[in-house]
PDB file of C-alpha atoms in Angstrom:
ATOM      1  CA  MET A   1      -0.010  -0.079  -0.057  1.00 42.00           C
ATOM      2  CA  ILE A   2       1.407   3.406  -0.949  1.00 46.00           C
ATOM      3  CA  ARG A   3       0.990   5.779   2.101  1.00 51.00           C
ATOM      4  CA  ARG A   4       0.179   9.634   1.420  1.00 59.00           C
ATOM      5  CA  SER A   5       0.091  12.767   3.489  1.00 67.00           C
ATOM      6  CA  LEU A   6      -2.707  15.477   2.618  1.00 74.00           C
ATOM      7  CA  GLU A   7      -2.604  18.992   3.379  1.00 82.00           C
ATOM      8  CA  LEU A   8      -5.115  21.464   2.569  1.00 83.00           C
ATOM      9  CA  SER A   9      -4.325  25.110   3.391  1.00 87.00           C
ATOM     10  CA  LEU A  10      -5.870  28.414   2.799  1.00 85.00           C
ATOM     11  CA  ALA A  11      -3.736  31.501   1.696  1.00 83.00           C
ATOM     12  CA  GLY A  12      -5.999  34.622   0.466  1.00 85.00           C
ATOM     13  CA  ASP A  13      -8.063  33.981  -2.338  1.00 90.00           C
ATOM     14  CA  GLU A  14      -6.395  30.518  -3.072  1.00 91.00           C
ATOM     15  CA  CYS A  15      -6.371  27.250  -1.606  1.00 91.00           C
ATOM     16  CA  ARG A  16      -3.540  24.414  -2.053  1.00 91.00           C
ATOM     17  CA  LEU A  17      -4.148  20.869  -1.758  1.00 91.00           C
ATOM     18  CA  SER A  18      -0.760  18.965  -1.524  1.00 88.00           C
ATOM     19  CA  ILE A  19      -0.446  15.247  -1.592  1.00 81.00           C
ATOM     20  CA  ARG A  20       3.124  13.896  -0.537  1.00 72.00           C
ATOM     21  CA  ARG A  21       4.076  10.182  -1.117  1.00 64.00           C
ATOM     22  CA  ILE A  22       5.858   8.702   2.121  1.00 49.00           C
ATOM     23  CA  LEU A  23       7.839   6.039   0.085  1.00 48.00           C
ATOM     24  CA  HIS A  24      10.201   6.826  -2.623  1.00 47.00           C
ATOM     25  CA  ARG A  25       8.810   7.325  -6.206  1.00 49.00           C
ATOM     26  CA  ARG A  26       8.611   4.282  -8.477  1.00 54.00           C
ATOM     27  CA  ARG A  27       6.777   4.293 -12.079  1.00 53.00           C
ATOM     28  CA  SER A  28       3.734   2.147 -10.378  1.00 54.00           C
ATOM     29  CA  GLN A  29       3.286   4.907  -7.859  1.00 70.00           C
ATOM     30  CA  ASP A  30       3.279   7.611 -10.459  1.00 79.00           C
ATOM     31  CA  GLN A  31       0.430   5.696 -12.199  1.00 83.00           C
ATOM     32  CA  SER A  32      -1.489   5.229  -8.910  1.00 80.00           C
ATOM     33  CA  GLN A  33      -1.049   9.101  -8.238  1.00 84.00           C
ATOM     34  CA  ASP A  34      -2.218   9.791 -11.478  1.00 88.00           C
ATOM     35  CA  ALA A  35      -5.440   7.912 -10.901  1.00 87.00           C
ATOM     36  CA  LEU A  36      -5.654   9.499  -7.447  1.00 86.00           C
ATOM     37  CA  TRP A  37      -5.654  13.029  -9.041  1.00 90.00           C
ATOM     38  CA  ALA A  38      -8.034  11.999 -11.617  1.00 90.00           C
ATOM     39  CA  SER A  39     -10.571  10.998  -8.885  1.00 88.00           C
ATOM     40  CA  VAL A  40      -9.768  14.228  -7.239  1.00 89.00           C
ATOM     41  CA  ILE A  41     -10.694  16.201 -10.238  1.00 91.00           C
ATOM     42  CA  SER A  42     -13.778  14.288 -11.276  1.00 89.00           C
ATOM     43  CA  LEU A  43     -14.873  14.540  -7.569  1.00 86.00           C
ATOM     44  CA  CYS A  44     -14.381  18.239  -7.786  1.00 87.00           C
ATOM     45  CA  ARG A  45     -16.610  18.768 -11.146  1.00 87.00           C
ATOM     46  CA  VAL A  46     -19.288  16.402  -9.785  1.00 82.00           C
ATOM     47  CA  SER A  47     -19.499  18.473  -6.398  1.00 81.00           C
ATOM     48  CA  ILE A  48     -18.548  22.123  -7.821  1.00 83.00           C
ATOM     49  CA  GLY A  49     -19.404  22.038 -11.579  1.00 84.00           C
ATOM     50  CA  GLU A  50     -18.228  20.584 -14.626  1.00 87.00           C
ATOM     51  CA  SER A  51     -16.603  23.894 -15.342  1.00 88.00           C
ATOM     52  CA  PHE A  52     -14.057  23.587 -12.441  1.00 90.00           C
ATOM     53  CA  ALA A  53     -10.669  23.952 -13.357  1.00 93.00           C
ATOM     54  CA  PRO A  54      -7.410  24.588 -11.133  1.00 94.00           C
ATOM     55  CA  VAL A  55      -5.361  27.686 -11.000  1.00 94.00           C
ATOM     56  CA  SER A  56      -2.303  25.657 -11.626  1.00 95.00           C
ATOM     57  CA  ILE A  57      -0.874  21.862 -10.754  1.00 95.00           C
ATOM     58  CA  GLU A  58       2.515  20.839  -9.703  1.00 94.00           C
ATOM     59  CA  LEU A  59       3.206  17.020  -9.933  1.00 93.00           C
ATOM     60  CA  ALA A  60       6.463  15.471  -8.454  1.00 90.00           C
ATOM     61  CA  ARG A  61       6.257  12.760 -11.602  1.00 90.00           C
ATOM     62  CA  PRO A  62       8.190  13.408 -14.803  1.00 92.00           C
ATOM     63  CA  GLN A  63       6.553  14.832 -17.815  1.00 93.00           C
ATOM     64  CA  PRO A  64       4.979  11.894 -19.566  1.00 90.00           C
ATOM     65  CA  PRO A  65       4.800  11.095 -23.192  1.00 91.00           C
ATOM     66  CA  CYS A  66       1.074  11.592 -23.154  1.00 91.00           C
ATOM     67  CA  VAL A  67       1.312  15.237 -21.663  1.00 92.00           C
ATOM     68  CA  ALA A  68      -1.395  16.479 -23.585  1.00 93.00           C
ATOM     69  CA  ASP A  69      -3.795  13.969 -21.568  1.00 92.00           C
ATOM     70  CA  PHE A  70      -2.977  15.625 -18.525  1.00 94.00           C
ATOM     71  CA  TYR A  71      -3.667  19.307 -19.852  1.00 94.00           C
ATOM     72  CA  GLY A  72      -7.020  17.873 -21.173  1.00 93.00           C
ATOM     73  CA  LEU A  73      -7.880  16.691 -17.673  1.00 93.00           C
ATOM     74  CA  PHE A  74      -6.732  19.330 -15.324  1.00 94.00           C
ATOM     75  CA  ARG A  75      -7.384  22.367 -17.831  1.00 94.00           C
ATOM     76  CA  ALA A  76      -4.584  24.307 -16.078  1.00 94.00           C
ATOM     77  CA  PRO A  77      -1.062  24.997 -16.235  1.00 95.00           C
ATOM     78  CA  ILE A  78       1.160  22.117 -15.098  1.00 95.00           C
ATOM     79  CA  ARG A  79       4.748  22.086 -13.679  1.00 95.00           C
ATOM     80  CA  PHE A  80       6.278  18.553 -13.489  1.00 94.00           C
ATOM     81  CA  GLY A  81       9.313  17.414 -11.233  1.00 91.00           C
ATOM     82  CA  ALA A  82       8.178  19.272  -8.443  1.00 90.00           C
ATOM     83  CA  GLU A  83       9.009  18.397  -4.971  1.00 85.00           C
ATOM     84  CA  ARG A  84       5.653  17.154  -4.207  1.00 86.00           C
ATOM     85  CA  ASP A  85       2.127  17.211  -5.740  1.00 92.00           C
ATOM     86  CA  VAL A  86       0.165  20.216  -5.254  1.00 94.00           C
ATOM     87  CA  MET A  87      -3.189  21.547  -6.816  1.00 94.00           C
ATOM     88  CA  VAL A  88      -3.907  25.353  -6.464  1.00 95.00           C
ATOM     89  CA  PHE A  89      -7.480  26.311  -6.708  1.00 92.00           C
ATOM     90  CA  ARG A  90      -9.773  29.219  -6.067  1.00 92.00           C
ATOM     91  CA  ARG A  91     -11.137  29.883  -2.605  1.00 90.00           C
ATOM     92  CA  GLU A  92     -14.587  31.077  -4.078  1.00 88.00           C
ATOM     93  CA  ASP A  93     -14.880  27.259  -5.568  1.00 87.00           C
ATOM     94  CA  VAL A  94     -14.499  25.946  -2.150  1.00 80.00           C
ATOM     95  CA  GLU A  95     -17.016  28.122  -0.613  1.00 80.00           C
ATOM     96  CA  ARG A  96     -19.569  28.057  -3.619  1.00 78.00           C
ATOM     97  CA  PRO A  97     -22.744  26.030  -2.736  1.00 75.00           C
ATOM     98  CA  LEU A  98     -22.917  22.607  -3.967  1.00 73.00           C
ATOM     99  CA  PRO A  99     -25.335  21.934  -6.854  1.00 69.00           C
ATOM    100  CA  THR A 100     -26.404  18.814  -5.005  1.00 68.00           C
ATOM    101  CA  ALA A 101     -26.673  20.279  -1.681  1.00 70.00           C
ATOM    102  CA  ASN A 102     -29.600  18.746   0.625  1.00 73.00           C
ATOM    103  CA  ARG A 103     -30.179  20.765   3.915  1.00 75.00           C
ATOM    104  CA  ALA A 104     -32.755  18.135   4.982  1.00 76.00           C
ATOM    105  CA  LEU A 105     -30.283  15.384   4.377  1.00 73.00           C
ATOM    106  CA  ALA A 106     -27.486  17.417   6.186  1.00 73.00           C
ATOM    107  CA  ARG A 107     -29.820  17.911   9.182  1.00 77.00           C
ATOM    108  CA  HIS A 108     -30.553  14.110   9.414  1.00 75.00           C
ATOM    109  CA  ASN A 109     -26.966  13.087   9.019  1.00 72.00           C
ATOM    110  CA  GLU A 110     -26.238  15.561  12.160  1.00 74.00           C
ATOM    111  CA  ARG A 111     -28.700  14.141  13.995  1.00 74.00           C
ATOM    112  CA  ILE A 112     -27.396  10.448  13.445  1.00 71.00           C
ATOM    113  CA  VAL A 113     -23.940  11.583  14.649  1.00 68.00           C
ATOM    114  CA  ALA A 114     -25.342  13.489  17.535  1.00 66.00           C
ATOM    115  CA  ASP A 115     -27.342  10.371  18.632  1.00 66.00           C
ATOM    116  CA  TYR A 116     -24.337   8.051  18.056  1.00 62.00           C
ATOM    117  CA  MET A 117     -21.852  10.198  20.326  1.00 59.00           C
ATOM    118  CA  MET A 118     -24.343  10.517  22.895  1.00 57.00           C
ATOM    119  CA  ARG A 119     -24.358   6.534  23.143  1.00 59.00           C
ATOM    120  CA  LEU A 120     -20.858   6.423  23.583  1.00 54.00           C
ATOM    121  CA  ASP A 121     -18.903   5.608  26.683  1.00 51.00           C
ATOM    122  CA  ASP A 122     -16.488   8.695  27.523  1.00 52.00           C
ATOM    123  CA  ASP A 123     -14.327   6.401  29.419  1.00 58.00           C
ATOM    124  CA  ASN A 124     -13.943   4.147  26.458  1.00 81.00           C
ATOM    125  CA  PHE A 125     -10.677   5.199  24.861  1.00 88.00           C
ATOM    126  CA  SER A 126     -11.410   2.827  21.625  1.00 90.00           C
ATOM    127  CA  ASP A 127     -14.926   4.996  21.244  1.00 85.00           C
ATOM    128  CA  ARG A 128     -12.901   7.962  21.111  1.00 86.00           C
ATOM    129  CA  VAL A 129     -10.537   6.922  18.566  1.00 90.00           C
ATOM    130  CA  ARG A 130     -13.679   5.936  16.548  1.00 87.00           C
ATOM    131  CA  ILE A 131     -14.996   9.143  16.776  1.00 83.00           C
ATOM    132  CA  ARG A 132     -11.863  10.836  15.670  1.00 84.00           C
ATOM    133  CA  LEU A 133     -11.440   8.500  12.735  1.00 87.00           C
ATOM    134  CA  ILE A 134     -15.129   9.297  11.726  1.00 82.00           C
ATOM    135  CA  GLU A 135     -14.631  12.993  11.899  1.00 78.00           C
ATOM    136  CA  SER A 136     -11.066  12.719   9.954  1.00 79.00           C
ATOM    137  CA  LEU A 137     -11.720  10.277   7.155  1.00 80.00           C
ATOM    138  CA  PRO A 138     -13.459  12.564   4.945  1.00 70.00           C
ATOM    139  CA  SER A 139     -10.279  14.804   4.997  1.00 67.00           C
ATOM    140  CA  GLY A 140      -8.123  11.996   4.424  1.00 63.00           C
ATOM    141  CA  ARG A 141      -6.157  12.323   7.396  1.00 60.00           C
ATOM    142  CA  VAL A 142      -6.062   8.600   8.923  1.00 73.00           C
ATOM    143  CA  GLU A 143      -2.583   8.137  10.352  1.00 85.00           C
ATOM    144  CA  ALA A 144      -2.363   6.864  13.656  1.00 90.00           C
ATOM    145  CA  GLU A 145       0.068   9.713  14.539  1.00 90.00           C
ATOM    146  CA  ASP A 146      -2.399  12.142  13.871  1.00 87.00           C
ATOM    147  CA  VAL A 147      -5.121  10.392  15.741  1.00 89.00           C
ATOM    148  CA  ALA A 148      -2.701  10.256  18.702  1.00 90.00           C
ATOM    149  CA  ARG A 149      -1.724  13.840  18.681  1.00 88.00           C
ATOM    150  CA  ALA A 150      -5.470  14.972  18.353  1.00 84.00           C
ATOM    151  CA  LEU A 151      -5.973  13.004  21.542  1.00 86.00           C
ATOM    152  CA  ASN A 152      -2.878  14.438  23.286  1.00 86.00           C
ATOM    153  CA  VAL A 153      -1.367  10.955  23.751  1.00 89.00           C
ATOM    154  CA  SER A 154       1.840   9.336  22.525  1.00 91.00           C
ATOM    155  CA  MET A 155       1.932   6.647  19.779  1.00 92.00           C
ATOM    156  CA  ARG A 156       2.658   3.935  22.449  1.00 93.00           C
ATOM    157  CA  THR A 157      -0.221   5.223  24.828  1.00 92.00           C
ATOM    158  CA  LEU A 158      -2.441   5.004  22.062  1.00 92.00           C
ATOM    159  CA  GLN A 159      -1.386   1.379  20.909  1.00 93.00           C
ATOM    160  CA  ARG A 160      -1.238   0.389  24.711  1.00 93.00           C
ATOM    161  CA  ARG A 161      -4.768   1.577  25.627  1.00 92.00           C
ATOM    162  CA  LEU A 162      -6.333   0.071  22.556  1.00 94.00           C
ATOM    163  CA  ALA A 163      -4.581  -3.194  23.215  1.00 94.00           C
ATOM    164  CA  ASP A 164      -6.034  -2.911  26.969  1.00 92.00           C
ATOM    165  CA  GLU A 165      -9.483  -2.884  25.537  1.00 91.00           C
ATOM    166  CA  GLY A 166      -8.740  -5.942  23.121  1.00 93.00           C
ATOM    167  CA  THR A 167      -8.460  -3.841  19.582  1.00 94.00           C
ATOM    168  CA  SER A 168      -6.198  -1.990  17.518  1.00 94.00           C
ATOM    169  CA  TYR A 169      -5.781   1.162  15.234  1.00 94.00           C
ATOM    170  CA  SER A 170      -6.069  -0.938  12.158  1.00 92.00           C
ATOM    171  CA  ALA A 171      -9.214  -2.677  13.425  1.00 94.00           C
ATOM    172  CA  LEU A 172     -10.826   0.450  14.486  1.00 94.00           C
ATOM    173  CA  LEU A 173      -9.983   2.146  11.161  1.00 92.00           C
ATOM    174  CA  ASP A 174     -11.350  -0.751   9.100  1.00 92.00           C
ATOM    175  CA  ARG A 175     -14.791  -0.618  11.489  1.00 91.00           C
ATOM    176  CA  ALA A 176     -15.348   3.051  10.970  1.00 90.00           C
ATOM    177  CA  ARG A 177     -14.654   2.795   6.983  1.00 90.00           C
ATOM    178  CA  HIS A 178     -17.061  -0.046   7.224  1.00 92.00           C
ATOM    179  CA  GLU A 179     -19.876   1.882   8.933  1.00 88.00           C
ATOM    180  CA  LEU A 180     -19.358   4.915   6.780  1.00 87.00           C
ATOM    181  CA  ALA A 181     -19.408   2.970   3.526  1.00 90.00           C
ATOM    182  CA  VAL A 182     -22.574   1.416   4.218  1.00 89.00           C
ATOM    183  CA  ARG A 183     -24.054   4.805   5.178  1.00 86.00           C
ATOM    184  CA  PHE A 184     -22.705   6.356   2.237  1.00 85.00           C
ATOM    185  CA  ILE A 185     -23.715   3.584  -0.365  1.00 89.00           C
ATOM    186  CA  GLY A 186     -26.978   2.656   1.163  1.00 83.00           C
ATOM    187  CA  GLU A 187     -28.633   5.656   2.773  1.00 75.00           C
ATOM    188  CA  GLN A 188     -27.031   8.485   0.924  1.00 72.00           C
ATOM    189  CA  ARG A 189     -26.444   6.992  -2.411  1.00 79.00           C
ATOM    190  CA  MET A 190     -22.920   8.518  -2.900  1.00 83.00           C
ATOM    191  CA  PRO A 191     -21.160   7.483  -5.921  1.00 86.00           C
ATOM    192  CA  VAL A 192     -18.425   4.762  -5.491  1.00 88.00           C
ATOM    193  CA  LYS A 193     -15.546   6.870  -7.126  1.00 86.00           C
ATOM    194  CA  GLU A 194     -16.494   9.685  -4.262  1.00 83.00           C
ATOM    195  CA  ALA A 195     -16.765   7.229  -1.575  1.00 85.00           C
ATOM    196  CA  THR A 196     -13.589   5.763  -2.605  1.00 86.00           C
ATOM    197  CA  PHE A 197     -11.863   9.216  -2.141  1.00 82.00           C
ATOM    198  CA  VAL A 198     -13.885  10.116   1.023  1.00 81.00           C
ATOM    199  CA  LEU A 199     -12.612   7.157   2.882  1.00 86.00           C
ATOM    200  CA  GLY A 200      -9.148   7.151   1.928  1.00 81.00           C
ATOM    201  CA  PHE A 201      -8.937   4.269  -0.773  1.00 84.00           C
ATOM    202  CA  SER A 202      -6.328   4.986  -3.667  1.00 82.00           C
ATOM    203  CA  GLU A 203      -8.764   3.276  -6.263  1.00 87.00           C
ATOM    204  CA  PRO A 204     -12.547   2.444  -6.589  1.00 89.00           C
ATOM    205  CA  ALA A 205     -11.168  -1.399  -6.952  1.00 92.00           C
ATOM    206  CA  ASN A 206      -9.720  -1.314  -3.551  1.00 91.00           C
ATOM    207  CA  PHE A 207     -12.728  -0.029  -1.915  1.00 92.00           C
ATOM    208  CA  SER A 208     -14.892  -2.314  -3.953  1.00 93.00           C
ATOM    209  CA  ARG A 209     -12.971  -5.167  -2.682  1.00 94.00           C
ATOM    210  CA  ALA A 210     -12.972  -3.777   1.003  1.00 94.00           C
ATOM    211  CA  PHE A 211     -16.872  -3.089   0.789  1.00 94.00           C
ATOM    212  CA  LYS A 212     -17.430  -6.830  -0.410  1.00 94.00           C
ATOM    213  CA  ARG A 213     -15.329  -8.004   2.318  1.00 95.00           C
ATOM    214  CA  TRP A 214     -17.410  -6.116   4.890  1.00 94.00           C
ATOM    215  CA  THR A 215     -20.870  -6.795   3.541  1.00 92.00           C
ATOM    216  CA  GLY A 216     -20.505  -9.829   1.451  1.00 92.00           C
ATOM    217  CA  VAL A 217     -21.454  -8.043  -1.843  1.00 92.00           C
ATOM    218  CA  SER A 218     -20.354  -5.425  -4.084  1.00 92.00           C
ATOM    219  CA  PRO A 219     -21.314  -1.736  -3.555  1.00 91.00           C
ATOM    220  CA  THR A 220     -23.776  -2.085  -6.635  1.00 88.00           C
ATOM    221  CA  LYS A 221     -25.339  -5.270  -5.377  1.00 88.00           C
ATOM    222  CA  PHE A 222     -25.750  -3.687  -1.914  1.00 89.00           C
ATOM    223  CA  ARG A 223     -27.295  -0.786  -3.302  1.00 83.00           C
ATOM    224  CA  GLN A 224     -29.885  -2.916  -5.226  1.00 78.00           C
ATOM    225  CA  VAL A 225     -30.960  -5.101  -2.130  1.00 70.00           C
ATOM    226  CA  ASP A 226     -31.198  -1.973   0.186  1.00 58.00           C
TER     227      ASP A 226
END
């Protein structure tokens, strides 16, 4: 699995989405990173509008022979061989109301989360970790180090306290993804590509395999049965 670090920053009228690979670059990683950016752009155009285009793009990969395809996808200036992958876009695009916004559904989801959190035991450390994962997954920050920092504990303490409760970080991450995936696919009818990105999977195929492991059926079949 390729580990990535994602960061979103705001500066004036612009936003910067940065994706840095933890491991050294290989050609197969370039292809995986290309697929990730294609998903990001597709998700932006589904959410914001088909006319969405970044201000500029920086990519760590070398310039490919099919460079015209990259310009066709991004519709923006591209600099290859950069230190890390960065997409710069307008702040107004982030603040623009979503065409698919549904206030009633948003209020319903807020009630679900509020009810769920009220049922949790504050003394149960694993529940606190699950809450943090559910809050953090949509932003892509799902590293154990980030969760430990947010809960003001060391990595060793995080691992020890979870082990004391008979679980682990990876098990809680898998469970949180499972719960959110069922909700996204079944209740909210979220497209598979969007759910893949929101839950931190690198490719729709990886998400579909995990979904079948959780439920016994593919996302498409689950939606039909549901």
